[in-house]
Amino acid sequence: MWFMRQAGRSLPEYRAIRGEGSINDAIANPDLATEITLQPIRRYGVDAAILYSDIVTPVHAIGFGMDVVPGVGPVVEKPFASSDDLSRLRPLDPEADTPYVLETIDNLVAELDIPLIGFAGAPFTVASYLIEGRPSRTYHNTKTMMKARPELWFSLMDRLADLAIVSLQSQVAHGAEAIQLFDSWAGSLSAADYEKYVLPSSARVLEEIGKTGVPRIHFGVGTGELLGLMAQAGADVVGVDFRLSLAEARTRVPADKALQGNLDPAILGAPWEVVEREVDAVLESNGGHPGHIFNLGHGVTPDSPPETLEKVVERVHAYRA
Amino acid sequence: MWFMRQAGRSLPEYRAIRGEGSINDAIANPDLATEITLQPIRRYGVDAAILYSDIVTPVHAIGFGMDVVPGVGPVVEKPFASSDDLSRLRPLDPEADTPYVLETIDNLVAELDIPLIGFAGAPFTVASYLIEGRPSRTYHNTKTMMKARPELWFSLMDRLADLAIVSLQSQVAHGAEAIQLFDSWAGSLSAADYEKYVLPSSARVLEEIGKTGVPRIHFGVGTGELLGLMAQAGADVVGVDFRLSLAEARTRVPADKALQGNLDPAILGAPWEVVEREVDAVLESNGGHPGHIFNLGHGVTPDSPPETLEKVVERVHAYRA
């Protein structure tokens, strides 16, 4: 078990050392990023660490011109709008462009006695940031480009898949023992559109990383309709958000896939007896199936009490003992 | 066929007469609200009008202290937080509290030769505005209250159900020939939570309105997992967003229910040949089933070109001719 966004703003020890400035600055500081990654390991005793980084780190590193604005999310100076913008997405050279990420991983691997999970943004979700320019509820421009300019769309997806592949390969080469591909906003698409416009590039990423031999987790929010396709894309583990039970999710993916999830993070501020009931419901819905990584259905929110997360870990570990 | 949010900011003739000020002011002006309701009827030739009003109009009218902020949505001065706040939700007397709504309906019924659709917010969605204080992505406080304080939650839902019932009854009494219950954000819930915490009060609203004999449409976004329950709550027509095909949706509701939807509004800015293909896909997915109201999967966005919506109406009408 681990928690998506287990490192970060919900932890007082994070707020104490994080300082001002962009998350990009913190990620570019290996000592700081190492410490931030380790904080939840010390506090919670979760079973895996997840690299403190961001899904837009590679595009930022090659100079696309984006920042992560606190409380907003990734914001792009000049959104991706035409084939002229493809040249702004040159290939990533991880050792030269993101040496700080690899140094952080080196530090962590030396320090940790649990697995480190590396990650990347899936091409669709990163494309949505580049095209919309900021987080969107409708993905209006993204969907329009996808359907009105499919050649441009697939060229963009190709470049973003290459970025994800190269970034993930470097993370694994430096010691990440599993990877998660975040297609956070894929749930805004119908299954038919996902299959046609998104699945092929995510499948290429997952296939390439499969060659390294590490387990691949494939996650998105509101993806109930897409779970089968997300498994088919090449995942070993499919993330499930809180909208459907693990028992129901298991009917939608092949029997050899594991599931990850799916406690609703929106409930973490409730009194413990409420959270405990919800944790138990997740475990019961899994029904003792060995292919289950306990996690939230989406990331920890900044106002989640760390004390509650501590108890969640205890509860899950006690159940499995 | 009609379009959710067919009246409003996407129309230049709306922007020309709407003026500054809150939507509450526009709703409180029957001549203006009548004209705004009629504008899309004249322009598009859709088959139904939907009252220009808001799902928070009843709570606003009884003095709960909320406004609708352009670009944000409903914002509450003092969110609903405890049993003390129940007294801020007194019963609605439509003739005394919202005479302007009824006058608008009287005007419209005199003018229209197509049905007028009345509407209300479902208790859950209105509760989420009252509790969160502003639009939320996580519904953190709403879900916490639901599960940590179920007695308070059900008391709130009871009051909001009463408001919706009384408001809808008055709309029907003045001539609305169908109603839509908007549970826009119900898709943030699992089916189990929806069934336990939300369905009973929505079912009460739909049952009471069923006694008037008008057809009842029940709509939410991202409700693929909930369609069967939303039908069971007492809908004659179940709204489907763009995430799943009508053919798939039909497998999730009883055979005697009609469906409404489900063109993705995010695609309306694309060139016509793209939109046309999407319209045709919706019609083909319906497969000629007589129980289908063509609509979008969510409301028209402000940047949607009216010329495209005109062509959508032509296309759907030609298909059915």
Coordinates of N, CA and C in Angstrom, one line a residue, chain A residues 135-141 143-144 147-148 185 187-191 193 197 222 224-225 242-244 248 252 264-271 274 277-278 301 303-304, chain B residues 135-141 143-144 147-148 185 187-191 193 197 222 224-225 242-244 248 252 264-271 274 277-278 301 303-304:
Chain A
P135 N -5.5 23.8 -16.2 CA -6.4 22.7 -16.0 C -7.8 23.1 -16.5
S136 N -8.5 22.2 -17.1 CA -9.8 22.4 -17.7 C -10.8 21.4 -17.2
R137 N -12.1 21.8 -17.2 CA -13.1 20.8 -16.9 C -13.7 20.2 -18.1
T138 N -13.5 20.8 -19.3 CA -14.2 20.3 -20.5 C -13.2 19.7 -21.5
Y139 N -12.0 20.1 -21.5 CA -11.0 19.6 -22.5 C -11.4 19.9 -23.9
H140 N -12.1 21.1 -24.0 CA -12.6 21.6 -25.2 C -11.6 21.7 -26.4
N141 N -10.5 22.3 -26.1 CA -9.5 22.5 -27.2 C -8.8 21.2 -27.5
K143 N -10.1 18.1 -27.2 CA -11.0 17.2 -28.0 C -11.1 17.7 -29.4
T144 N -11.1 19.0 -29.5 CA -11.3 19.6 -30.9 C -10.1 19.3 -31.7
K147 N -10.0 15.6 -32.8 CA -11.0 15.2 -33.9 C -10.9 16.0 -35.1
A148 N -10.5 17.2 -35.0 CA -10.5 18.1 -36.2 C -9.1 18.0 -36.9
W185 N -6.7 12.5 -16.6 CA -7.9 13.0 -17.1 C -8.5 12.2 -18.2
G187 N -10.5 10.0 -18.1 CA -11.9 9.8 -17.8 C -12.9 10.8 -18.4
S188 N -12.3 11.8 -19.0 CA -13.2 12.8 -19.7 C -13.6 12.3 -21.1
L189 N -13.0 11.2 -21.5 CA -13.3 10.7 -22.9 C -14.2 9.5 -22.9
S190 N -14.9 9.3 -24.0 CA -15.7 8.1 -24.1 C -14.7 6.9 -24.4
A191 N -15.2 5.7 -24.2 CA -14.4 4.6 -24.5 C -13.9 4.5 -26.0
D193 N -13.5 7.1 -28.0 CA -12.5 8.1 -28.3 C -11.2 7.7 -27.7
Y197 N -7.9 7.5 -30.0 CA -7.0 8.6 -30.0 C -6.0 8.6 -28.9
G222 N -12.1 8.7 -12.8 CA -13.4 8.6 -13.5 C -13.3 7.7 -14.7
G224 N -14.1 4.5 -15.0 CA -14.9 3.2 -14.9 C -15.2 2.6 -16.2
E225 N -15.5 3.4 -17.2 CA -15.8 2.9 -18.6 C -14.6 2.4 -19.3
F242 N -12.7 6.1 -6.9 CA -13.6 5.8 -5.8 C -15.1 5.6 -6.3
R243 N -15.3 5.7 -7.6 CA -16.7 5.7 -8.1 C -17.2 4.3 -8.3
L244 N -16.3 3.3 -8.4 CA -16.9 1.9 -8.4 C -16.1 1.0 -7.5
E248 N -16.6 -4.6 -8.6 CA -17.1 -4.3 -9.9 C -16.0 -4.1 -10.9
R252 N -14.2 -5.9 -15.0 CA -13.9 -5.2 -16.2 C -12.5 -5.3 -16.7
D264 N -11.9 6.8 -1.1 CA -12.1 8.2 -1.6 C -11.4 9.2 -0.7
P265 N -10.4 9.9 -1.3 CA -9.7 10.9 -0.5 C -10.5 12.0 0.1
A266 N -11.7 12.2 -0.5 CA -12.6 13.3 0.0 C -13.1 13.0 1.4
I267 N -13.0 11.7 1.9 CA -13.5 11.3 3.2 C -12.5 11.4 4.3
L268 N -11.2 11.7 3.9 CA -10.1 11.6 4.9 C -10.2 12.7 6.0
G269 N -11.0 13.7 5.8 CA -11.2 14.7 6.9 C -12.3 14.3 7.9
A270 N -13.0 13.2 7.7 CA -14.0 12.7 8.6 C -13.5 12.1 9.8
P271 N -14.3 12.0 10.9 CA -13.8 11.3 12.1 C -13.3 9.9 11.8
V274 N -15.5 6.9 10.8 CA -16.1 6.9 9.4 C -15.1 6.4 8.4
R277 N -14.5 2.7 8.5 CA -15.6 1.9 7.8 C -15.3 1.9 6.3
E278 N -14.9 3.0 5.8 CA -14.6 3.1 4.4 C -13.4 2.3 4.0
T301 N -5.4 15.1 -0.6 CA -5.6 16.5 -0.7 C -4.9 17.2 0.5
D303 N -5.7 19.2 2.8 CA -6.3 19.4 4.1 C -6.5 18.0 4.8
S304 N -5.9 16.9 4.2 CA -6.1 15.6 4.9 C -5.3 15.5 6.1
Chain B
P135 N -18.4 26.0 -6.1 CA -18.2 24.7 -6.8 C -16.9 24.0 -6.4
S136 N -17.0 22.7 -6.3 CA -15.9 21.9 -5.8 C -15.6 20.8 -6.8
R137 N -14.3 20.3 -6.7 CA -14.0 19.1 -7.5 C -14.1 17.9 -6.7
T138 N -14.0 18.0 -5.4 CA -13.9 16.8 -4.5 C -15.1 16.6 -3.7
Y139 N -15.9 17.6 -3.4 CA -17.1 17.4 -2.5 C -16.7 16.9 -1.2
H140 N -15.5 17.3 -0.8 CA -15.0 16.9 0.5 C -15.9 17.1 1.7
N141 N -16.4 18.3 1.9 CA -17.3 18.6 3.0 C -18.6 18.0 2.9
K143 N -19.3 15.1 1.3 CA -19.2 13.6 1.6 C -18.9 13.4 3.1
T144 N -18.2 14.3 3.7 CA -17.9 14.1 5.1 C -19.2 14.3 5.9
K147 N -21.5 11.2 5.6 CA -21.1 10.0 6.3 C -20.8 10.1 7.8
A148 N -20.4 11.3 8.2 CA -20.1 11.5 9.6 C -21.3 12.0 10.3
W185 N -24.0 16.9 -10.1 CA -22.7 16.4 -9.6 C -22.8 15.0 -8.9
G187 N -22.5 12.3 -10.1 CA -21.4 11.4 -10.6 C -20.2 11.4 -9.8
S188 N -20.1 12.2 -8.8 CA -18.9 12.2 -7.9 C -19.1 11.1 -6.8
L189 N -20.2 10.4 -6.8 CA -20.5 9.4 -5.8 C -20.4 8.0 -6.4
S190 N -20.0 7.1 -5.5 CA -20.1 5.7 -5.9 C -21.6 5.3 -5.9
A191 N -21.9 4.2 -6.6 CA -23.3 3.7 -6.7 C -23.8 3.4 -5.3
D193 N -23.0 4.8 -2.4 CA -23.3 6.0 -1.6 C -24.5 6.7 -2.2
Y197 N -27.5 7.5 0.3 CA -27.6 8.9 0.8 C -28.3 9.9 -0.1
G222 N -21.3 12.4 -15.7 CA -20.4 11.3 -15.2 C -21.1 10.2 -14.4
G224 N -22.4 7.3 -15.5 CA -22.5 6.0 -16.1 C -22.8 4.9 -15.1
E225 N -22.2 4.9 -13.9 CA -22.4 3.9 -12.9 C -23.7 4.0 -12.2
F242 N -21.6 12.3 -22.1 CA -20.9 11.9 -23.4 C -19.9 10.8 -23.1
R243 N -19.8 10.3 -21.9 CA -18.8 9.3 -21.6 C -19.2 7.9 -22.0
L244 N -20.5 7.6 -22.2 CA -20.8 6.3 -22.8 C -21.9 6.4 -23.8
E248 N -24.9 1.6 -25.0 CA -24.4 1.1 -23.7 C -25.3 1.5 -22.6
R252 N -28.3 -0.3 -19.3 CA -28.2 -0.1 -17.9 C -29.5 0.5 -17.3
D264 N -21.2 15.4 -27.1 CA -20.2 16.1 -26.2 C -20.1 17.6 -26.5
P265 N -20.5 18.4 -25.6 CA -20.5 19.9 -25.9 C -19.1 20.4 -26.1
A266 N -18.1 19.7 -25.7 CA -16.7 20.1 -25.9 C -16.3 20.1 -27.3
I267 N -17.1 19.5 -28.2 CA -16.7 19.4 -29.6 C -17.4 20.4 -30.4
L268 N -18.2 21.3 -29.8 CA -19.0 22.2 -30.6 C -18.2 23.3 -31.3
G269 N -17.0 23.5 -30.8 CA -16.1 24.5 -31.5 C -15.4 24.0 -32.7
A270 N -15.5 22.7 -33.0 CA -14.8 22.1 -34.1 C -15.5 22.4 -35.4
P271 N -14.8 22.2 -36.5 CA -15.4 22.4 -37.9 C -16.6 21.6 -38.0
V274 N -16.7 17.7 -38.4 CA -16.4 17.0 -37.2 C -17.6 16.8 -36.4
R277 N -20.2 14.4 -37.8 CA -19.8 13.0 -37.6 C -20.2 12.6 -36.2
E278 N -20.0 13.5 -35.2 CA -20.4 13.2 -33.8 C -21.9 13.1 -33.7
T301 N -21.5 25.4 -23.8 CA -20.5 26.3 -23.2 C -20.6 27.7 -23.9
D303 N -18.6 29.5 -25.3 CA -17.8 29.8 -26.6 C -18.3 28.9 -27.7
S304 N -19.4 28.2 -27.6 CA -20.0 27.4 -28.7 C -20.6 28.3 -29.7

